Amino acid sequence: QLQASGGGLVQAGGSLRLSCAASGRTFVGYAISWFRQPPGKEREFVGGVIWSSGVTVYADSVKGRFSIAGNNAKNTIYLQMNSLKPEDTAVYYCAVKWGTVVQETTRYDYWGQGTLVTVSS
């Protein structure tokens, strides 16, 4: 089970850190990705990490602003979001699949419940 948290309201230019914690499983062997769904739009890939190697992949829209890191002891993945823009407003989800990071939502097996990020201008 995945538990996403950390969303909230922030002004443009601000920062937030989202967390995705796994209970009942370890992330070893898995890729963990963040997706977001802006209001009225489809869910889109934000970035992901291969847990065992630490290799990360990011969407072009967030490169240089967002970063993903993990905490082995807490079995938790973090999405650090800096220089936030109003267009980053969305419900953010974490998701897990075996193996490598891919951008297709249908390839992921487990999803967190989502956390809302609102960026005001």
CSV table of C-alpha atoms in Angstrom, one decimal, residues 1 8 11 13 16 18 27 31 45 48 52 55 58-59 62 78 80 82 86 88 95-96 98 107 110 116:
chain,number,residue,atom,x,y,z
A,1,GLN,CA,0.0,0.0,0.0
A,8,GLY,CA,-1.0,22.0,0.0
A,11,GLN,CA,2.5,30.7,-3.9
A,13,GLY,CA,8.0,30.4,-6.8
A,16,LEU,CA,6.8,21.8,-1.4
A,18,LEU,CA,5.7,15.3,-1.3
A,27,PHE,CA,10.8,-0.8,-2.9
A,31,ALA,CA,10.6,1.8,-10.0
A,45,PHE,CA,4.3,11.6,-15.9
A,48,GLY,CA,10.6,8.5,-11.4
A,52,SER,CA,18.0,0.0,-6.4
A,55,VAL,CA,18.6,6.5,-11.5
A,58,TYR,CA,12.1,13.6,-15.2
A,59,ALA,CA,9.5,15.1,-17.6
A,62,VAL,CA,9.9,19.8,-14.4
A,78,TYR,CA,10.2,12.2,-1.8
A,80,GLN,CA,11.0,18.0,-3.9
A,82,ASN,CA,11.0,24.1,-6.2
A,86,PRO,CA,0.5,27.8,-11.3
A,88,ASP,CA,2.0,22.7,-11.5
A,95,ALA,CA,3.0,4.7,-8.4
A,96,VAL,CA,5.1,1.6,-8.4
A,98,TRP,CA,8.6,-3.7,-11.2
A,107,ARG,CA,2.3,0.0,-16.8
A,110,TYR,CA,0.2,0.1,-7.4
A,116,LEU,CA,-3.5,18.0,-4.0
